[in-house]
Amino acid sequence: MAVADEVAKRPSIRKTPRSDGSVELGYLRMMMLIRRFEERTYREYTKPGQKIGGFCHLYSGQEAIAVGIAARFDKKRDYLINGYRCHGHSLALGMSPRAAMAELFGKATGCSKGKGGSMHFFSAENRNMGGHGIVGGHIPLALGLAFSQTYRETGGVTYCLFGDGAINQGTFSETLNLASLYKAPCLFIVENNGVAMGTQVERSSAEKDLALRGSGFNMPHFHVDGNDLDQFMEGIADAIKRARTGGGPSFIVANTYRFRGHSMSDAMKYRTREEMEQAKLRDPISLYEVSLRDIGLLTDQQAEALEEEVSAEVEQAIQQADADPQPTMESRFEDALAETYPLEK
Amino acid sequence: MPEIQFRQALRAAMTEEMERDDSVFLMGEEVAQYNGAYKVSEGMLKRFGPRRVIDTPISEAGFSGLGVGAAMAGLRPIIEFMSWSFTLVCLDQLVNNAANIHYMSGGQIKCPIVFRGGNGIAHQLAATHSHRVESIYARIPGLVVVCPSTPYDAKGLLKTSIRSDDPVIFLESEIILSDRGEVPDEEFTLPIGKAHVERPGAEVTVISYGKSMARFTRPAVARLVEEDGIDVELIDLRTLRPLDTLTLIESIRKTNRCVIVSEDYGYCGMGDAIQARLHKEVFDDLDAPIEVVHSDEIPIPFNHHLEEATMPSVERVIQAVKEVTYR
């Protein structure tokens, strides 16, 4: 009942279903798939005989943002670029769970051929320009992608995602200024989960209202609900339209919560049980499920069936990734450069 | 053949490539309305307009990263730095992003970009503006590092750099921008990754690049040949990464002696790095230890006399060559 109370509090966006529900169920399914993928990743990482190495940052709790962007993403002309918490967005844009899991296992069939790992998922085919490991380091790259869209007059939009920790890097301020000067069609979206590793926003940002960190750049800057899929999609709609029609960038703070630690080694001692229980009431998947039930688009049986489907899909991906080949030793020398030298052109 | 300045050769290369390919654009501080801090891009705004010749605010990390992102999307940016010393504030964009994208994406995403500007000790700019960044960038797999010493090389190498699908660190020098040299009007390019044997010789191999070649090495070799009758084989590296070790090894196996001249520091510097690459290959051929002429290992002082004394010089090169040839 508690989740339903949360749903009741939100502004009413859609009272009657617009479709047969297949689109909405697709969103729900994708959020479930991401959650299942991340929770299974947690298990694969922590169980004996660990198959996943390196740093690994899970997305559980923030799924509405990735799915909301994917829902608005134009696969012919948009770009997405992200920090290191990149599994969810990659799946939402169409990466197969197998290619994602194989990358976590370091396999040759991984989305980055086993050379990127958890923080560096790429899919040029999906116009997913990567997971990037250095906090804030990718924000200027987003500007470059958006610049190319203006240069070529494609009408495309670049979605640049980063965490609340990244806004304290110099690249953030430099990029927002340049983006506004050049009217770059870019949405700078902070996934504000309230804590940069273990440092709460209150201890890292002198301005507590993070949306105001986007002021001074002559661009719209505002908050959206990052846990409520409908509200999130509604909240970014004007910014997308603005970017597509030459109006330039926007700075958007999507407020959310991560259910897991910063990375796998994080025991989350900076959080209280009460805080986490409160956050669970606004679990994006539960919120969306309840709201779909309310308008008659989802039954208990359908919800169970979806859970079973995504569970089977992830299990199959793990099995396949496990059976997939290790990269050859020689492959480590491949792709360091795109050209062969001496180069005559 | 017409004689033009180094800066005109750079401009000609950029202009020709921009005319040839719409995906090439120039961006940097003061490149457009001001006509270039060192007038390299003079007239280019007028010719190509603000879509393709773009001024930036003083935000090296921002606009160098913009270039990398645009390259990931298939454009071919030329990013001008007023000085390579300023890239210390945007190292992450070059070393982590430009250099790694192709590898880390499993070969899915290329990064065809040229970063160019003045490198090394200019004239009384003191320690912060006098960095020689070649050894910082040449050690990074995924980057290509090019350093021309003449207007002819500058044009031919810059054109190939713009056409390369890899990120290229293109190192010029404010000091030699007004140097003049013969450059043909007609289309030509020079290969990246190939050293140039500028003067064949039998007695000693002298290796250099860029400003060190133009200001110290070339004049020193001319005197050594003329006044001392030493038959020097002079090699201009042109490319610092990938290094054309084959040409160097072949030369030293013939001459049995070698001097490397670089304005970089000694320890962990470009000269030491090249020497380390060669040493094992030519150990049995050497009649003397390889000499590296480099800058003194101190921050670069402002005072003109102190600055001069800190750098390599014609005299230092001559002395080093005489040392390895026992003259």
GROMACS .gro file of C-alpha atoms in nm, chain A residues 37-297:
model
  261
   37PHE     CA    1   2.080  -0.785  -1.495
   38GLU     CA    2   2.233  -0.569  -1.221
   39GLU     CA    3   2.127  -0.794  -0.935
   40ARG     CA    4   2.263  -1.099  -1.115
   41THR     CA    5   2.581  -0.904  -1.187
   42TYR     CA    6   2.607  -0.841  -0.813
   43ARG     CA    7   2.585  -1.214  -0.751
   44GLU     CA    8   2.833  -1.307  -1.023
   45TYR     CA    9   3.075  -1.049  -0.886
   46THR     CA   10   3.050  -1.156  -0.522
   47LYS     CA   11   3.017  -1.534  -0.545
   48PRO     CA   12   3.317  -1.763  -0.508
   49GLY     CA   13   3.515  -1.803  -0.829
   50GLN     CA   14   3.434  -1.442  -0.919
   51LYS     CA   15   3.402  -1.403  -1.295
   52ILE     CA   16   3.385  -1.024  -1.301
   53GLY     CA   17   3.693  -0.820  -1.224
   54GLY     CA   18   3.771  -0.454  -1.174
   55PHE     CA   19   3.540  -0.176  -1.065
   56CYS     CA   20   3.170  -0.237  -1.113
   57HIS     CA   21   2.895   0.019  -1.050
   58LEU     CA   22   2.535  -0.097  -1.045
   59TYR     CA   23   2.234   0.097  -1.166
   60SER     CA   24   1.961  -0.057  -0.951
   61GLY     CA   25   1.713   0.211  -0.847
   62GLN     CA   26   1.782   0.456  -1.130
   63GLU     CA   27   1.623   0.259  -1.417
   64ALA     CA   28   1.351   0.511  -1.502
   65ILE     CA   29   1.610   0.759  -1.631
   66ALA     CA   30   1.775   0.521  -1.877
   67VAL     CA   31   1.442   0.384  -1.997
   68GLY     CA   32   1.291   0.732  -2.021
   69ILE     CA   33   1.574   0.853  -2.240
   70ALA     CA   34   1.568   0.540  -2.456
   71ALA     CA   35   1.195   0.596  -2.507
   72ARG     CA   36   1.267   0.938  -2.655
   73PHE     CA   37   1.587   0.841  -2.835
   74ASP     CA   38   1.597   0.881  -3.213
   75LYS     CA   39   1.810   0.588  -3.325
   76LYS     CA   40   1.898   0.753  -3.655
   77ARG     CA   41   2.043   1.078  -3.528
   78ASP     CA   42   2.070   1.102  -3.148
   79TYR     CA   43   2.372   1.015  -2.931
   80LEU     CA   44   2.404   0.905  -2.572
   81ILE     CA   45   2.721   0.932  -2.368
   82ASN     CA   46   2.759   0.839  -2.008
   83GLY     CA   47   2.983   0.806  -1.707
   84TYR     CA   48   3.087   0.471  -1.568
   85ARG     CA   49   2.745   0.360  -1.430
   86CYS     CA   50   2.657   0.256  -1.782
   87HIS     CA   51   2.500  -0.092  -1.787
   88GLY     CA   52   2.140   0.028  -1.768
   89HIS     CA   53   2.157   0.282  -2.049
   90SER     CA   54   2.336   0.037  -2.275
   91LEU     CA   55   2.066  -0.227  -2.230
   92ALA     CA   56   1.792   0.033  -2.269
   93LEU     CA   57   1.939   0.146  -2.603
   94GLY     CA   58   1.936  -0.209  -2.731
   95MET     CA   59   2.256  -0.383  -2.627
   96SER     CA   60   2.196  -0.753  -2.575
   97PRO     CA   61   2.235  -0.876  -2.216
   98ARG     CA   62   2.480  -1.131  -2.357
   99ALA     CA   63   2.713  -0.866  -2.506
  100ALA     CA   64   2.691  -0.675  -2.179
  101MET     CA   65   2.756  -0.974  -1.954
  102ALA     CA   66   3.032  -1.100  -2.185
  103GLU     CA   67   3.204  -0.763  -2.145
  104LEU     CA   68   3.181  -0.794  -1.767
  105PHE     CA   69   3.341  -1.138  -1.801
  106GLY     CA   70   3.608  -0.985  -2.028
  107LYS     CA   71   3.513  -1.209  -2.321
  108ALA     CA   72   3.588  -1.156  -2.690
  109THR     CA   73   3.215  -1.132  -2.759
  110GLY     CA   74   3.173  -0.844  -2.514
  111CYS     CA   75   3.042  -0.510  -2.638
  112SER     CA   76   3.397  -0.371  -2.622
  113LYS     CA   77   3.573  -0.701  -2.701
  114GLY     CA   78   3.678  -0.740  -2.340
  115LYS     CA   79   3.890  -0.425  -2.352
  116GLY     CA   80   3.657  -0.190  -2.169
  117GLY     CA   81   3.487  -0.374  -1.885
  118SER     CA   82   3.202  -0.254  -1.668
  119MET     CA   83   3.283   0.117  -1.697
  120HIS     CA   84   3.333   0.122  -2.073
  121PHE     CA   85   3.037  -0.025  -2.259
  122PHE     CA   86   3.024   0.099  -2.620
  123SER     CA   87   2.784   0.037  -2.904
  124ALA     CA   88   2.843   0.247  -3.213
  125GLU     CA   89   2.549   0.067  -3.374
  126ASN     CA   90   2.315   0.196  -3.102
  127ARG     CA   91   2.480   0.539  -3.110
  128ASN     CA   92   2.588   0.468  -2.752
  129MET     CA   93   2.920   0.651  -2.731
  130GLY     CA   94   3.024   0.490  -2.415
  131GLY     CA   95   3.062   0.449  -2.064
  132HIS     CA   96   3.354   0.662  -1.948
  133GLY     CA   97   3.560   0.595  -1.640
  134ILE     CA   98   3.695   0.934  -1.540
  135VAL     CA   99   3.437   1.136  -1.350
  136GLY     CA  100   3.331   1.432  -1.567
  137GLY     CA  101   3.588   1.347  -1.835
  138HIS     CA  102   3.321   1.263  -2.092
  139ILE     CA  103   3.114   1.581  -2.052
  140PRO     CA  104   3.316   1.773  -2.318
  141LEU     CA  105   3.284   1.472  -2.551
  142ALA     CA  106   2.906   1.511  -2.534
  143LEU     CA  107   2.949   1.867  -2.652
  144GLY     CA  108   3.155   1.742  -2.947
  145LEU     CA  109   2.888   1.491  -3.043
  146ALA     CA  110   2.624   1.765  -3.021
  147PHE     CA  111   2.851   2.000  -3.217
  148SER     CA  112   2.864   1.742  -3.499
  149GLN     CA  113   2.484   1.734  -3.505
  150THR     CA  114   2.471   2.111  -3.554
  151TYR     CA  115   2.761   2.104  -3.803
  152ARG     CA  116   2.578   1.848  -4.016
  153GLU     CA  117   2.231   1.989  -3.942
  154THR     CA  118   2.092   1.648  -3.850
  155GLY     CA  119   1.838   1.768  -3.594
  156GLY     CA  120   1.982   1.510  -3.356
  157VAL     CA  121   2.017   1.549  -2.981
  158THR     CA  122   2.295   1.430  -2.751
  159TYR     CA  123   2.206   1.296  -2.409
  160CYS     CA  124   2.494   1.344  -2.167
  161LEU     CA  125   2.456   1.162  -1.838
  162PHE     CA  126   2.665   1.194  -1.527
  163GLY     CA  127   2.634   1.173  -1.151
  164ASP     CA  128   2.609   1.441  -0.888
  165GLY     CA  129   2.980   1.399  -0.820
  166ALA     CA  130   3.075   1.504  -1.174
  167ILE     CA  131   2.930   1.854  -1.150
  168ASN     CA  132   3.221   1.949  -0.926
  169GLN     CA  133   3.473   1.882  -1.201
  170GLY     CA  134   3.601   2.174  -1.409
  171THR     CA  135   3.493   2.006  -1.733
  172PHE     CA  136   3.131   2.050  -1.625
  173SER     CA  137   3.147   2.430  -1.607
  174GLU     CA  138   3.365   2.464  -1.917
  175THR     CA  139   3.133   2.245  -2.120
  176LEU     CA  140   2.807   2.409  -2.016
  177ASN     CA  141   2.947   2.749  -2.106
  178LEU     CA  142   3.071   2.631  -2.446
  179ALA     CA  143   2.751   2.438  -2.516
  180SER     CA  144   2.540   2.746  -2.456
  181LEU     CA  145   2.770   2.968  -2.664
  182TYR     CA  146   2.753   2.725  -2.956
  183LYS     CA  147   2.383   2.640  -2.899
  184ALA     CA  148   2.472   2.272  -2.894
  185PRO     CA  149   2.171   2.038  -2.898
  186CYS     CA  150   2.264   1.867  -2.575
  187LEU     CA  151   2.075   1.757  -2.266
  188PHE     CA  152   2.308   1.754  -1.966
  189ILE     CA  153   2.135   1.521  -1.724
  190VAL     CA  154   2.263   1.472  -1.369
  191GLU     CA  155   2.149   1.148  -1.220
  192ASN     CA  156   2.143   1.283  -0.868
  193ASN     CA  157   2.144   0.981  -0.639
  194GLY     CA  158   2.248   1.203  -0.352
  195VAL     CA  159   2.592   1.071  -0.291
  196ALA     CA  160   2.922   1.079  -0.485
  197MET     CA  161   3.074   0.750  -0.372
  198GLY     CA  162   3.045   0.826   0.000
  199THR     CA  163   3.022   1.205  -0.006
  200GLN     CA  164   2.669   1.340   0.022
  201VAL     CA  165   2.565   1.631  -0.198
  202GLU     CA  166   2.545   1.850   0.114
  203ARG     CA  167   2.916   1.790   0.170
  204SER     CA  168   3.023   1.836  -0.193
  205SER     CA  169   2.814   2.118  -0.337
  206ALA     CA  170   2.813   2.463  -0.180
  207GLU     CA  171   2.482   2.524  -0.357
  208LYS     CA  172   2.234   2.272  -0.219
  209ASP     CA  173   1.989   2.321  -0.504
  210LEU     CA  174   2.176   2.136  -0.777
  211ALA     CA  175   1.965   2.283  -1.057
  212LEU     CA  176   2.114   2.621  -0.970
  213ARG     CA  177   2.455   2.480  -1.058
  214GLY     CA  178   2.331   2.513  -1.416
  215SER     CA  179   2.258   2.882  -1.378
  216GLY     CA  180   2.496   3.139  -1.516
  217PHE     CA  181   2.514   2.958  -1.848
  218ASN     CA  182   2.204   3.110  -2.005
  219MET     CA  183   2.024   2.779  -2.042
  220PRO     CA  184   1.716   2.623  -1.882
  221HIS     CA  185   1.804   2.443  -1.558
  222PHE     CA  186   1.550   2.247  -1.359
  223HIS     CA  187   1.467   1.938  -1.153
  224VAL     CA  188   1.276   1.632  -1.271
  225ASP     CA  189   1.167   1.322  -1.088
  226GLY     CA  190   1.415   1.053  -1.182
  227ASN     CA  191   1.218   0.768  -1.028
  228ASP     CA  192   0.883   0.820  -1.191
  229LEU     CA  193   0.910   0.720  -1.555
  230ASP     CA  194   0.608   0.918  -1.674
  231GLN     CA  195   0.713   1.231  -1.493
  232PHE     CA  196   1.069   1.199  -1.613
  233MET     CA  197   0.969   1.165  -1.977
  234GLU     CA  198   0.726   1.453  -1.945
  235GLY     CA  199   0.991   1.659  -1.765
  236ILE     CA  200   1.255   1.634  -2.039
  237ALA     CA  201   1.016   1.669  -2.335
  238ASP     CA  202   1.046   2.046  -2.375
  239ALA     CA  203   1.424   2.035  -2.346
  240ILE     CA  204   1.441   1.777  -2.625
  241LYS     CA  205   1.216   1.984  -2.847
  242ARG     CA  206   1.419   2.294  -2.773
  243ALA     CA  207   1.745   2.116  -2.862
  244ARG     CA  208   1.607   1.968  -3.183
  245THR     CA  209   1.487   2.304  -3.307
  246GLY     CA  210   1.806   2.500  -3.253
  247GLY     CA  211   1.729   2.635  -2.906
  248GLY     CA  212   2.042   2.491  -2.748
  249PRO     CA  213   2.120   2.289  -2.437
  250SER     CA  214   1.945   2.233  -2.105
  251PHE     CA  215   2.069   2.130  -1.764
  252ILE     CA  216   1.846   1.878  -1.591
  253VAL     CA  217   1.874   1.735  -1.242
  254ALA     CA  218   1.701   1.395  -1.230
  255ASN     CA  219   1.659   1.311  -0.864
  256THR     CA  220   1.688   0.944  -0.786
  257TYR     CA  221   1.842   0.693  -0.547
  258ARG     CA  222   2.075   0.402  -0.595
  259PHE     CA  223   1.988   0.086  -0.407
  260ARG     CA  224   2.339  -0.055  -0.423
  261GLY     CA  225   2.672   0.088  -0.312
  262HIS     CA  226   2.885   0.316  -0.524
  263SER     CA  227   3.082   0.013  -0.637
  264MET     CA  228   3.108  -0.345  -0.522
  265SER     CA  229   3.335  -0.272  -0.228
  266ASP     CA  230   3.098  -0.016  -0.077
  267ALA     CA  231   2.920  -0.128   0.243
  268MET     CA  232   2.707   0.192   0.240
  269LYS     CA  233   2.781   0.281   0.601
  270TYR     CA  234   2.683   0.638   0.516
  271ARG     CA  235   2.319   0.535   0.489
  272THR     CA  236   2.061   0.448   0.752
  273ARG     CA  237   1.816   0.161   0.729
  274GLU     CA  238   1.529   0.411   0.756
  275GLU     CA  239   1.656   0.613   0.462
  276MET     CA  240   1.682   0.303   0.246
  277GLU     CA  241   1.340   0.176   0.341
  278GLN     CA  242   1.193   0.513   0.260
  279ALA     CA  243   1.369   0.508  -0.078
  280LYS     CA  244   1.229   0.165  -0.160
  281LEU     CA  245   0.881   0.319  -0.149
  282ARG     CA  246   0.979   0.513  -0.458
  283ASP     CA  247   1.139   0.221  -0.642
  284PRO     CA  248   1.090   0.320  -1.009
  285ILE     CA  249   0.974  -0.028  -1.106
  286SER     CA  250   0.713  -0.051  -0.829
  287LEU     CA  251   0.593   0.303  -0.899
  288TYR     CA  252   0.544   0.228  -1.266
  289GLU     CA  253   0.381  -0.109  -1.198
  290VAL     CA  254   0.126   0.047  -0.964
  291SER     CA  255   0.052   0.329  -1.205
  292LEU     CA  256  -0.005   0.083  -1.490
  293ARG     CA  257  -0.234  -0.129  -1.271
  294ASP     CA  258  -0.428   0.184  -1.182
  295ILE     CA  259  -0.519   0.245  -1.543
  296GLY     CA  260  -0.579  -0.118  -1.619
  297LEU     CA  261  -0.275  -0.182  -1.833
   0.00000   0.00000   0.00000
